[in-house]
Coordinates of C-alpha atoms and ligand atoms in Angstrom, one line a residue:
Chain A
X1 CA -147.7 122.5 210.4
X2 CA -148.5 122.1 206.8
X3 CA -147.0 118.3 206.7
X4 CA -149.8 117.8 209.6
X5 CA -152.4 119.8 207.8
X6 CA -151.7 118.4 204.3
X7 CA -152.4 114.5 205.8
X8 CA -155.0 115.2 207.8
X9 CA -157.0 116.4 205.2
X10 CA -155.9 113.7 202.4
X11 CA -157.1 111.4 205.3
X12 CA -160.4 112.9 205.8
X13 CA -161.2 113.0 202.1
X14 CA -160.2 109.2 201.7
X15 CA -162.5 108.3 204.8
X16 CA -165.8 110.9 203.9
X17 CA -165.9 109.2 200.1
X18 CA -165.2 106.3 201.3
X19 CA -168.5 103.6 200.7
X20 CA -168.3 102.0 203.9
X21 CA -169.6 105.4 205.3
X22 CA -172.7 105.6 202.9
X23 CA -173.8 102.2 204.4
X24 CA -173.7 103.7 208.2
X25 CA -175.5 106.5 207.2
X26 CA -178.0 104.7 205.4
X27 CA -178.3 102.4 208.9
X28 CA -178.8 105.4 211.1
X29 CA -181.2 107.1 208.3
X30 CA -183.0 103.8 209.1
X31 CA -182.2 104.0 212.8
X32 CA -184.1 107.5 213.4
X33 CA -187.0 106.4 211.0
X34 CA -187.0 103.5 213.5
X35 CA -187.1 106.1 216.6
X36 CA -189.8 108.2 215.0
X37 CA -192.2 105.3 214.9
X38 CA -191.3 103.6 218.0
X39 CA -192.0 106.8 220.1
X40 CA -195.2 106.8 218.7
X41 CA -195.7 104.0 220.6
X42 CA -194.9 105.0 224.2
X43 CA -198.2 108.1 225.2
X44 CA -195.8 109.7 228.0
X45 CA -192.0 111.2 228.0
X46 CA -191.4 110.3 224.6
X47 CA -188.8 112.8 224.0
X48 CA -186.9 111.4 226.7
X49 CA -186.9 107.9 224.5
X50 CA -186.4 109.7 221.7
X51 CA -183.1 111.5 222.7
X52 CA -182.1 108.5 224.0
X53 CA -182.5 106.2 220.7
X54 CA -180.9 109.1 218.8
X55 CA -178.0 109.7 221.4
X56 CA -177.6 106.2 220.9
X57 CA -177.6 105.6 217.4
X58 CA -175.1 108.5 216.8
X59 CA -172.8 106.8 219.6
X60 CA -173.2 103.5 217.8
X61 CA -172.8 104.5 214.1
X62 CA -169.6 106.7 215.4
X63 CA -168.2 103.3 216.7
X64 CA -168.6 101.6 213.4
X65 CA -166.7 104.7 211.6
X66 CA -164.1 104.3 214.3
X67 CA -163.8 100.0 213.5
X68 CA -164.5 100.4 210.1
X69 CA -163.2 103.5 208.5
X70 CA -160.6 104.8 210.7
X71 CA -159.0 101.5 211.6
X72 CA -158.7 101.2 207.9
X73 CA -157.3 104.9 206.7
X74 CA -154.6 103.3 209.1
X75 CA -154.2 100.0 208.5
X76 CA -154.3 100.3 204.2
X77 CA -151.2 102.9 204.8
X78 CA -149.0 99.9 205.5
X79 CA -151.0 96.9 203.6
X80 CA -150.7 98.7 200.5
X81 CA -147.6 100.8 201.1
X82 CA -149.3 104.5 200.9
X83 CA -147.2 105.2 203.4
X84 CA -144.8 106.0 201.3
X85 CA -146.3 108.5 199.5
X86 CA -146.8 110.3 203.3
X87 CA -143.7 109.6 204.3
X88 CA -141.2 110.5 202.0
X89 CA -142.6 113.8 201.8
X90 CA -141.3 116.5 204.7
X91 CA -143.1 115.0 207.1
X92 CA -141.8 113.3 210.1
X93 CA -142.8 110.2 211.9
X94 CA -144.7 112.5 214.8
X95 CA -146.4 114.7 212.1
X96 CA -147.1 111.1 210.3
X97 CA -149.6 110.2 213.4
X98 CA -150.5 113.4 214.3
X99 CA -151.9 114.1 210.9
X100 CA -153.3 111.0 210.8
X101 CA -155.6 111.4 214.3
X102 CA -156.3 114.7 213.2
X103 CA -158.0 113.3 209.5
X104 CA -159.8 110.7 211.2
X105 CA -161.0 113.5 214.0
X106 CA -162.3 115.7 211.2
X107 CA -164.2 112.9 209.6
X108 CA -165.9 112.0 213.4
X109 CA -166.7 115.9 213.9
X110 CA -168.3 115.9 210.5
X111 CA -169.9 112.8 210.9
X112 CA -171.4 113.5 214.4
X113 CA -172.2 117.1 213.5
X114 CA -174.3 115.8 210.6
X115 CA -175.6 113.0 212.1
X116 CA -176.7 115.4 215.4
X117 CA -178.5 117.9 213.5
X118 CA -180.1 115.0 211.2
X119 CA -181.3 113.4 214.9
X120 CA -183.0 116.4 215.9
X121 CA -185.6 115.1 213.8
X122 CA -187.0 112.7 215.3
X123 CA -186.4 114.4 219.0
X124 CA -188.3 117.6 217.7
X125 CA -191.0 116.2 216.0
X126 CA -191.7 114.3 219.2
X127 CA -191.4 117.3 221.5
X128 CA -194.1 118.7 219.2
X129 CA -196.6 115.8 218.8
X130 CA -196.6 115.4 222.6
X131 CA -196.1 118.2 224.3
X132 CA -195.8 117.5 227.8
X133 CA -195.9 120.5 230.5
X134 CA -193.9 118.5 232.9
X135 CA -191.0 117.8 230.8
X136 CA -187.7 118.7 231.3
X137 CA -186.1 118.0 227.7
X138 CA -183.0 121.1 227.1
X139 CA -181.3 121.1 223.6
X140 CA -178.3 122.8 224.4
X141 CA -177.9 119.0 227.1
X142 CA -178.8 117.3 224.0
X143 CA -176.1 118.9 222.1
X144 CA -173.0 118.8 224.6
X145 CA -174.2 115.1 224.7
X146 CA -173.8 115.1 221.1
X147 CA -170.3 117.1 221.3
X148 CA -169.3 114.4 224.2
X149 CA -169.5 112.1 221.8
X150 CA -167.4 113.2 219.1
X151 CA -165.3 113.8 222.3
X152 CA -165.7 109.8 223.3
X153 CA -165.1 109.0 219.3
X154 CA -162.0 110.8 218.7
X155 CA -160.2 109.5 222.1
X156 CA -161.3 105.5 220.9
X157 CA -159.6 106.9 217.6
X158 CA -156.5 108.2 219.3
X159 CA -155.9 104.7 220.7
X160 CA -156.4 102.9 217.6
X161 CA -154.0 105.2 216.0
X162 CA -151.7 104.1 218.9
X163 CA -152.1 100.7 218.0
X164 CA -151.9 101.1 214.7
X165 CA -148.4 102.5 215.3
X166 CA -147.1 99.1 216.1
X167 CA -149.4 96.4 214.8
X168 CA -148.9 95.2 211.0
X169 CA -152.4 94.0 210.9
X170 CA -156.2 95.8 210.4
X171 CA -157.7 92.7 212.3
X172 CA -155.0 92.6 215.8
X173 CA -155.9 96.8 215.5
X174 CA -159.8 95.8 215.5
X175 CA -159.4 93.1 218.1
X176 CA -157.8 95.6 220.5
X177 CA -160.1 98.6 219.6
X178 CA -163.5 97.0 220.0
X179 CA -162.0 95.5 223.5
X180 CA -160.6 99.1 224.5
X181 CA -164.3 99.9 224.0
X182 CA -165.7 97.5 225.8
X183 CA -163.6 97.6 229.2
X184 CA -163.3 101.4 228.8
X185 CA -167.5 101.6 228.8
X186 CA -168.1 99.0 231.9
X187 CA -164.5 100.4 233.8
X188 CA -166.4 102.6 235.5
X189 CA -169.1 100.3 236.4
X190 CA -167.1 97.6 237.6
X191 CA -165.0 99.7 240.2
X192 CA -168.2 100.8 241.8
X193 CA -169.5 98.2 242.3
X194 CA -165.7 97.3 244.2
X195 CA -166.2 100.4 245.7
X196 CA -169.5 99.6 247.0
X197 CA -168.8 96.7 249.4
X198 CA -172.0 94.2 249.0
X199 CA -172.5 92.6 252.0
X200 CA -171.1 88.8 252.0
X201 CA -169.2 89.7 249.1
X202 CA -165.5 88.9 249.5
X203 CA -163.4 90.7 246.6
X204 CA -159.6 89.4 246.8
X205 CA -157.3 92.2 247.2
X206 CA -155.7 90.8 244.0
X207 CA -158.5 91.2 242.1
X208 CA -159.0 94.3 243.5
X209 CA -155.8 95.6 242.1
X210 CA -156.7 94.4 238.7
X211 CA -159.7 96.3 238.5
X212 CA -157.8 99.4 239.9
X213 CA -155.2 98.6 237.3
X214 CA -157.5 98.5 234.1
X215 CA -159.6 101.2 235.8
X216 CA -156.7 103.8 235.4
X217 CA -155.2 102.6 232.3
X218 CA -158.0 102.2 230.0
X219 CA -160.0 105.5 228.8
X220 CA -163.1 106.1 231.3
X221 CA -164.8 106.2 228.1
X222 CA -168.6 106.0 230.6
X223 CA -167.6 109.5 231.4
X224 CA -168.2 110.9 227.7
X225 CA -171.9 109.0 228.1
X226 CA -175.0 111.9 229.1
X227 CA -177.4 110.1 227.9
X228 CA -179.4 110.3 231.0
X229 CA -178.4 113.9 231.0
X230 CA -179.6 114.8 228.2
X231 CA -183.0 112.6 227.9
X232 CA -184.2 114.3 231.7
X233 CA -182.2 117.4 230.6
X234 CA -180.3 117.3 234.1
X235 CA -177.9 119.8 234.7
X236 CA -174.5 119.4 234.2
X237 CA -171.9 121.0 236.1
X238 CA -169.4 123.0 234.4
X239 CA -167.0 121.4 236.8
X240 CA -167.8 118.1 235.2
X241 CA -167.1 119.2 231.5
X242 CA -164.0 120.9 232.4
X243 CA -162.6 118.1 234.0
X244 CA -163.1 115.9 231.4
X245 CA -162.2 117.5 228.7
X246 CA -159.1 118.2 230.6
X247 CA -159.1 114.3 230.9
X248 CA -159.7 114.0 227.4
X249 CA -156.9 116.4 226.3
X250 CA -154.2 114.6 228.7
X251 CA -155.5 110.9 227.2
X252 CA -155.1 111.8 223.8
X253 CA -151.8 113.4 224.4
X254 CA -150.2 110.2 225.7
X255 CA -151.2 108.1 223.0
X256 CA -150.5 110.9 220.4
X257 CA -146.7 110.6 222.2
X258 CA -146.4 107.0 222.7
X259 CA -147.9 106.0 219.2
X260 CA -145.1 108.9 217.9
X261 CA -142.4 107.0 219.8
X262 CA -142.9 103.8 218.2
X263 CA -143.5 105.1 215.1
X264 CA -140.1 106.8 215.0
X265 CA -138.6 103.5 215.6
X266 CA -140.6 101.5 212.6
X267 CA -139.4 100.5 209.5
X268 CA -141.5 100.1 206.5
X269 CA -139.8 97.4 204.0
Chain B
X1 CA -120.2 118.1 198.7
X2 CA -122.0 114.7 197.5
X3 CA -125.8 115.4 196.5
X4 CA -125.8 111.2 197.9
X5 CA -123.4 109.3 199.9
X6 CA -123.6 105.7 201.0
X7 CA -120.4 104.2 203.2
X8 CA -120.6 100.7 203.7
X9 CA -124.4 100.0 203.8
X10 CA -125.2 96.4 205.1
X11 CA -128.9 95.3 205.2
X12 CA -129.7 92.2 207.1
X13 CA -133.8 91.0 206.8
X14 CA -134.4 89.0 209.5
X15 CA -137.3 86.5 208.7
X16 CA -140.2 86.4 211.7
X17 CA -140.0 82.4 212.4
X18 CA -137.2 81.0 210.8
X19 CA -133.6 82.1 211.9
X20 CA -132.8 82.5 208.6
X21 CA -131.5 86.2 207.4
X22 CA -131.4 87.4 204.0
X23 CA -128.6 89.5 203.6
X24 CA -129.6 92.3 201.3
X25 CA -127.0 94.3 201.4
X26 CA -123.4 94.2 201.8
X27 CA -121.1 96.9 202.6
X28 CA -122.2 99.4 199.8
X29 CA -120.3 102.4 199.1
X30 CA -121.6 105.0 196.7
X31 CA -121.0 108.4 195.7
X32 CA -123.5 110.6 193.8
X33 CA -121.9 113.9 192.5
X34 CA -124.5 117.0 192.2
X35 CA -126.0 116.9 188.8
X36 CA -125.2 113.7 188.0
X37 CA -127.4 111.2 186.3
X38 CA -126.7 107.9 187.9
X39 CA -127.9 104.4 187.0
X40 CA -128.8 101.4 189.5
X41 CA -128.8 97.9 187.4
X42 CA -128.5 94.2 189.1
X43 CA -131.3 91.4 188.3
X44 CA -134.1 90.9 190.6
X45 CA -133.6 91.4 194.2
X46 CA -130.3 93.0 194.0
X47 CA -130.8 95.2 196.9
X48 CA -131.8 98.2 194.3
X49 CA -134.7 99.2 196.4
X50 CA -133.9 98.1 199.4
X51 CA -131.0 100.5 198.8
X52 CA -133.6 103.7 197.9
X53 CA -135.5 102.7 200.7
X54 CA -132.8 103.7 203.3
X55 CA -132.2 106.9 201.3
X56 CA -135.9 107.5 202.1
X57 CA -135.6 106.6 205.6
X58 CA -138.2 104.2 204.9
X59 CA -136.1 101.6 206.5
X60 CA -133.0 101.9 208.3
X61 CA -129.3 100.1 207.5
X62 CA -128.0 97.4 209.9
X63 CA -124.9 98.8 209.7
X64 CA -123.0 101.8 207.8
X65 CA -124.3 105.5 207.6
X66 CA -126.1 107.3 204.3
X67 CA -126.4 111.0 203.5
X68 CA -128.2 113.6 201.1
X69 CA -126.6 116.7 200.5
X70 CA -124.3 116.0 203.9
X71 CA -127.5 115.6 206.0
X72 CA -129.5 112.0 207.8
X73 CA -132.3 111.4 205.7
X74 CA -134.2 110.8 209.0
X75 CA -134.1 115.0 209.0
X76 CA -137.6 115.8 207.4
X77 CA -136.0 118.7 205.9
X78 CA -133.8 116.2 203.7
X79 CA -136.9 115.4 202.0
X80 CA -137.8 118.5 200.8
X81 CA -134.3 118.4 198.5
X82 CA -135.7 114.7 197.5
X83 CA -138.1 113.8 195.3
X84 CA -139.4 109.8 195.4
X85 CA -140.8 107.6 192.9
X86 CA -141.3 104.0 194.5
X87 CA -141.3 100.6 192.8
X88 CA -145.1 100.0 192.0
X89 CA -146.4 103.4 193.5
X90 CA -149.9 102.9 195.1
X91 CA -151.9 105.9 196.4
X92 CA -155.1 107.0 198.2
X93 CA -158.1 105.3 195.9
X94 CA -160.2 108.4 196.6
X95 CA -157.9 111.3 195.6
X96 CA -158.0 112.6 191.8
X97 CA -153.8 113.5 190.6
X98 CA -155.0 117.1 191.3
X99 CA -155.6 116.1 195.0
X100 CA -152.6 114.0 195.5
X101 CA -150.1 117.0 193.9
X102 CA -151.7 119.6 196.1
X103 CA -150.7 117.4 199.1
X104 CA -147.4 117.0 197.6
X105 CA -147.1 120.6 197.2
X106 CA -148.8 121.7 200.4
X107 CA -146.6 119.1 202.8
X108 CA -143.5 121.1 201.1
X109 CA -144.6 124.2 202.3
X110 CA -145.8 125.7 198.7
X111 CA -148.2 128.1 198.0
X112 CA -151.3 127.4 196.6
X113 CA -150.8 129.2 193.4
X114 CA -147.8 128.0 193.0
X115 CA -149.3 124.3 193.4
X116 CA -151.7 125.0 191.0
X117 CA -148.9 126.3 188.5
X118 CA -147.1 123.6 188.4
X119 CA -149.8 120.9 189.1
X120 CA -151.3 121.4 185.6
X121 CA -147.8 122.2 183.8
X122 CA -146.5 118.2 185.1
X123 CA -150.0 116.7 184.5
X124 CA -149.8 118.4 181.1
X125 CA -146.2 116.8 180.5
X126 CA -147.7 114.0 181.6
X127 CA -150.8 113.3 179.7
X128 CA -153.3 113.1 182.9
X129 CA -154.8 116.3 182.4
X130 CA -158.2 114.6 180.9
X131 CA -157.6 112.6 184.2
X132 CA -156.9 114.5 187.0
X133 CA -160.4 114.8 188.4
X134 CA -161.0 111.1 188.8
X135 CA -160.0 109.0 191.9
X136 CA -156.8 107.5 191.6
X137 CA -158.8 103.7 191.6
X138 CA -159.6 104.4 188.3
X139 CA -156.5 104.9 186.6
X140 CA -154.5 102.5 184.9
X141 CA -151.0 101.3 186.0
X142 CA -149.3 103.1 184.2
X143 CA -151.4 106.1 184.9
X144 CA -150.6 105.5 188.1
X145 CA -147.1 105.4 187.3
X146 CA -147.1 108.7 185.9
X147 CA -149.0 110.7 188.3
X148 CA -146.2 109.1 190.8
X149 CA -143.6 110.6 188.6
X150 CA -145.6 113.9 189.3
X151 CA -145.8 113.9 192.8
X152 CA -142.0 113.3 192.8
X153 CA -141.5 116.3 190.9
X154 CA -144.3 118.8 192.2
X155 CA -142.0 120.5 194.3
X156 CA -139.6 120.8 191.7
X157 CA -136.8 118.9 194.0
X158 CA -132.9 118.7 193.0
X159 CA -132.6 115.2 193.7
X160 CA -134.6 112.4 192.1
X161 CA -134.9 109.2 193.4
X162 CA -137.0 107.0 191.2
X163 CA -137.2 103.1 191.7
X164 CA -137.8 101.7 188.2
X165 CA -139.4 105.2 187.0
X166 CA -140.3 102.9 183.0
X167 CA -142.0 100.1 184.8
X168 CA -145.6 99.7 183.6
X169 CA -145.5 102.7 180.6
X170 CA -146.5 102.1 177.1
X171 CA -144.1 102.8 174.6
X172 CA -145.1 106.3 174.1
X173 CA -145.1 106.4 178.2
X174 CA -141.7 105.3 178.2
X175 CA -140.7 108.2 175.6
X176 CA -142.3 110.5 177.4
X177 CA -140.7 109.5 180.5
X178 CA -137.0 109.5 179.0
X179 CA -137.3 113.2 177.7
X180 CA -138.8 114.2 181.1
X181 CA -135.6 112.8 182.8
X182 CA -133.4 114.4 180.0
X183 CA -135.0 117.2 180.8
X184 CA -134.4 117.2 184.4
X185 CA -130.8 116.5 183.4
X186 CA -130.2 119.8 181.7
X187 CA -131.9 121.9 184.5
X188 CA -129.1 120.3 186.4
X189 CA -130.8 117.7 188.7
X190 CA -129.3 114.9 190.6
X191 CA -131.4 111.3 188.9
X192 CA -130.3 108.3 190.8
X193 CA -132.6 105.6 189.2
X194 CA -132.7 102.0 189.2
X195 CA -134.2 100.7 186.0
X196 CA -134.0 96.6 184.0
X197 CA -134.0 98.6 180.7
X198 CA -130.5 98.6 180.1
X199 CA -130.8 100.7 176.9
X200 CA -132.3 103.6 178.6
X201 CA -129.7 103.9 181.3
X202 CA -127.3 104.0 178.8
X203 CA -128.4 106.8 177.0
X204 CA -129.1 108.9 180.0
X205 CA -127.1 108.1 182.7
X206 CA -123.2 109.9 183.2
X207 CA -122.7 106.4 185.4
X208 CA -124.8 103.1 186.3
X209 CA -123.6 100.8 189.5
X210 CA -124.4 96.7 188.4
X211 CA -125.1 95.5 192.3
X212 CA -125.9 91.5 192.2
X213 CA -126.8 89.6 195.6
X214 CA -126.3 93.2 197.3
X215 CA -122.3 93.1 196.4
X216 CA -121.3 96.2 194.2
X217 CA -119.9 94.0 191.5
X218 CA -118.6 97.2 188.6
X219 CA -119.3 101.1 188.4
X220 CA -119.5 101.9 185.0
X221 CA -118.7 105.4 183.6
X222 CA -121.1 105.5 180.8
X223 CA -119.2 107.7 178.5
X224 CA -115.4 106.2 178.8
X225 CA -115.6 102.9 180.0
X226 CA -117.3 101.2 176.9
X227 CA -115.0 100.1 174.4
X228 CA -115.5 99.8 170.7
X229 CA -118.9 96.9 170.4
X230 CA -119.2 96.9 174.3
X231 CA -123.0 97.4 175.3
X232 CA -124.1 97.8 179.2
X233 CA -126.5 95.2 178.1
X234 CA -123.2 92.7 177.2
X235 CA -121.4 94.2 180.1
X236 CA -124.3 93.8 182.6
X237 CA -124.7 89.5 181.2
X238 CA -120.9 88.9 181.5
X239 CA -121.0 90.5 184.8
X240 CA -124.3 87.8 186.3
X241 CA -122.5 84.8 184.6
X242 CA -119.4 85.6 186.6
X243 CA -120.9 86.3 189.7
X244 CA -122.2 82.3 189.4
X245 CA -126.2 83.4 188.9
X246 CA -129.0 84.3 190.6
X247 CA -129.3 83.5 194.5
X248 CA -132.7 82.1 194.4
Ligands
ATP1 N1 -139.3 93.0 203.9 C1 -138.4 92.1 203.5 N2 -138.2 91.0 204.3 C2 -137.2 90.1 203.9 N3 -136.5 90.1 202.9 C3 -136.6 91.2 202.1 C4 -137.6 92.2 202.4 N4 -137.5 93.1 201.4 C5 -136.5 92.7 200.5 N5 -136.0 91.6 200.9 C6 -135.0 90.8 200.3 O1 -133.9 91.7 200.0 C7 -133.3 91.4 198.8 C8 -133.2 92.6 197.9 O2 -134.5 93.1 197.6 P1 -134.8 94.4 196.7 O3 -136.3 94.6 196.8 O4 -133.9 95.4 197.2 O5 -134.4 93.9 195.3 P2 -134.4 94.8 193.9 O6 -133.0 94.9 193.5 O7 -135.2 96.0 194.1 O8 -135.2 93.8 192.9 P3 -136.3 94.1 191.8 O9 -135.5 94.3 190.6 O10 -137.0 92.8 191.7 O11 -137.1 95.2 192.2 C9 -134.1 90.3 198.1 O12 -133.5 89.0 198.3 C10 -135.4 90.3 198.9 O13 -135.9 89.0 199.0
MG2 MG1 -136.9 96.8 193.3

């Protein structure tokens, strides 16, 4: 436990100081500056726009910790060899990636924490400018949204750690992290629309398959999006959360596992 | 009991696109005695650190078996008994010495006080104590070098591994250095070190092992085996102008 512990927190302090993390936040500082004025331009249901440009901007600037910062408190442990420094401690190969995931899930916690409260802002100050009897805004939505998020965040991270665990480096890592992203957004999308049968539209059963495939194997990662939730504060069965956070739980186990596999298995000349 | 055994350790690189295989390693057989101070010579790409790197189970052997203190060194448990210095140590830019012994001290399973303790006693020892607030970037090589030397010891292990433990020290550094390992001698610790400064392994080593091309070519015991004008410095020439030179 303390081999886990001990990385996970030398890994958060290398990412939290580390200066590609004061340019993100000076982007989303700009970001909700950016919100509060453009709201002032739309006269009805600006809080919805404004959760929605803030939901956003945390989800994006989380990305960019995830490509930038993560990807390379992983990749630098092999370029430069601080691996060694982990590794020859008492800590074993499974630790090894469980303490990295667990340093680069603190840093996206603490990130998106600070980042939600700082977005609150903008979303407030509009609530109170424009005060509008018919709307529907909740803050507690707002704030699962946030904490779905982190959740979305620290499953993209759980991947790259996977791929970390086998590629040599920082750029294949990127490459297969920003597409994981991508298909894992519009997976979701993409099978309904198979699902939905357009008239005159033939869809091979081939292709069908495919999509299936990709479908189950990448991370639903559409499912951690409530934006909409949150900016028409729509309820949100507790069915929903439950099941994927269960979903959650089970997709970062595998990777944790499969990344630990490989790991066990690596050499580091 | 051995505190390190090696029977007949063979380390084949493979190269990615070529066929060609750099043999490394060729049928190595050591045996490290408990507090014994044991010295790892051979020119330039020897096989001295590929041969501390299987200790470390940072890479594995192609063929042949090691063990510390009877056990695999792919138990983590192994490691607590071990403490590692490698060749050109590089560590987390962002953590100060303080930070990086506390995770050397924590991942052992110390206590925080305990840390602490010892923490300021080795950066003490080590001059970094002005230092040992400041990120890691910022230090020097050979600062670097020491606060390695630190991590290796915080947990106060009975074996020492150290891959060239002088490289990049000033002379004072290096003094420093040697008493710390005569130190660790008396208290009875295991040193297996690999070092090019022949003069220093023959002042503090019981025995040194000259490897060239990855063949064991002579195990010298330090005391006994020089004869009257004999250096390991003469020894260790004769030895690479037998052998036919360098590889490369
Ligand atoms: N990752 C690797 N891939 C291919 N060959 C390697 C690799 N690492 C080491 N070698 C080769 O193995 C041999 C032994 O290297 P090693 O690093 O063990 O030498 P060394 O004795 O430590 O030398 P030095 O005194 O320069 O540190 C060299 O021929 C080297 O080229
Ligand atoms: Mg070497």
């Amino acid at each position: 436990m303390n081999g886990i512990w001990s990385l996970g927190y030398i890994t958060f302090k290398e990412g939290i100081k580390s200066r590609a993390l004061f340019g993100i936040l000076i982007m989303v500082l700009f970001m909700f500056a950016v919100t509060e004025t453009l709201t002032d331009l739309f006269m009805r249901d600006i809080v919805k726009v404004a959760a929605d440009l803030s939901l956003s901007t945390i989800s994006f600037s989380g990305l960019l910790i995830v490509l930038f910062i993560g990807i390379n408190l992983l990749s630098k442990d092999i370029d430069k060899k601080t691996i060694y420094m982990v590794i020859s401690r008492p800590i074993s190969r499974e630790q090894y990636i469980l303490g990295k995931l667990l340093g680069i899930a603190m840093l996206l916690i603490v990130c998106t924490l600070f980042l939600g409260i700082l977005s609150s802002i903008p979303v407030y100050l509009s609530k109170l400018s424009y005060e509008n009897p018919q709307s529907i805004f909740k803050w507690h939505i707002y704030f699962i949204a946030i904490a779905f998020i982190a959740m979305k965040l620290i499953l993209l991270s759980s991947i790259t750690v996977f791929f970390s665990s086998f590629t040599s480096t920082s750029f294949i890592s990127l490459v297969l992290t920003i597409a994981t992203y991508i298909i894992g957004s519009t997976s979701e999308v993409v099978k309904g629309l198979l699902e939905a049968k357009i008239e005159g539209v033939e869809i091979s059963p081939a292709v069908a398959a495919v999509i299936k495939f990709v479908y189950y194997i990448f991370p639903n990662l559409s499912a951690f999006d409530l934006k909409i939730q949150a900016a028409h504060g729509l309820a949100l069965p507790s069915g929903y959360i439950l099941s994927t956070s269960l979903y959650w739980g089970f997709y970062i186990a595998i990777m944790a596992v499969a990344g630990a596999l490989i790991m066990r298995r690596r050499e580091f000349p | 009991m051995s505190a390190i055994e090696t029977k007949s350790l063979t380390k084949v690189f493979k190269k990615d696109f070529s066929k060609k295989k750099i043999i490394a390693l060729k049928s190595l057989s050591l045996k490290i005695e408990e507090g014994e101070v044991f010295g790892f010579l051979g020119p330039n790409g020897a096989g001295k650190s590929t041969t501390i790197k299987i200790l470390l189970n940072l890479i594995r052997p192609t063929s042949g078996t090691v063990t510390i203190m009877g056990k695999n060194p792919s138990d983590k448990n192994v490691r607590k008994l071990v403490g590692y210095l490698p060749e050109n140590p590089y560590f987390y830019d962002h953590l100060s010495a303080k930070e990086l012994l506390w995770f050397g001290g924590k991942s052992c399973n110390m206590a925080a006080p305990a840390i602490r303790e010892r923490t300021l006693q080795l950066l003490e020892e080590l001059e970094l104590i002005d230092a040992m607030k400041r990120p890691l970037r910022s230090y020097s090589k050979g600062m670097v070098q020491r606060a390695g030397l630190a991590l290796a010891l915080i947990h106060d292990p009975q074996i020492l591994i150290l891959d060239e433990p002088m490289s990049g020290l000033d002379p004072m550094g290096r003094i420093k250095v040697f008493n710390l390992i005569l130190k660790l001698k008396e208290e009875g610790k295991t040193i297996f070190f690999s070092s090019h400064i022949l003069h220093d392994i023959e002042r503090l080593c019981d025995r040194a092992a000259i490897l060239i091309n990855g063949d064991l070519i002579r195990l010298i015991d330090v005391k006994n085996d020089l004869h009257q004008g004999e250096t390991l410095e003469s020894i260790f020439m004769d030895e690479v102008k037998r052998s036919g030179g360098l590889r490369e």
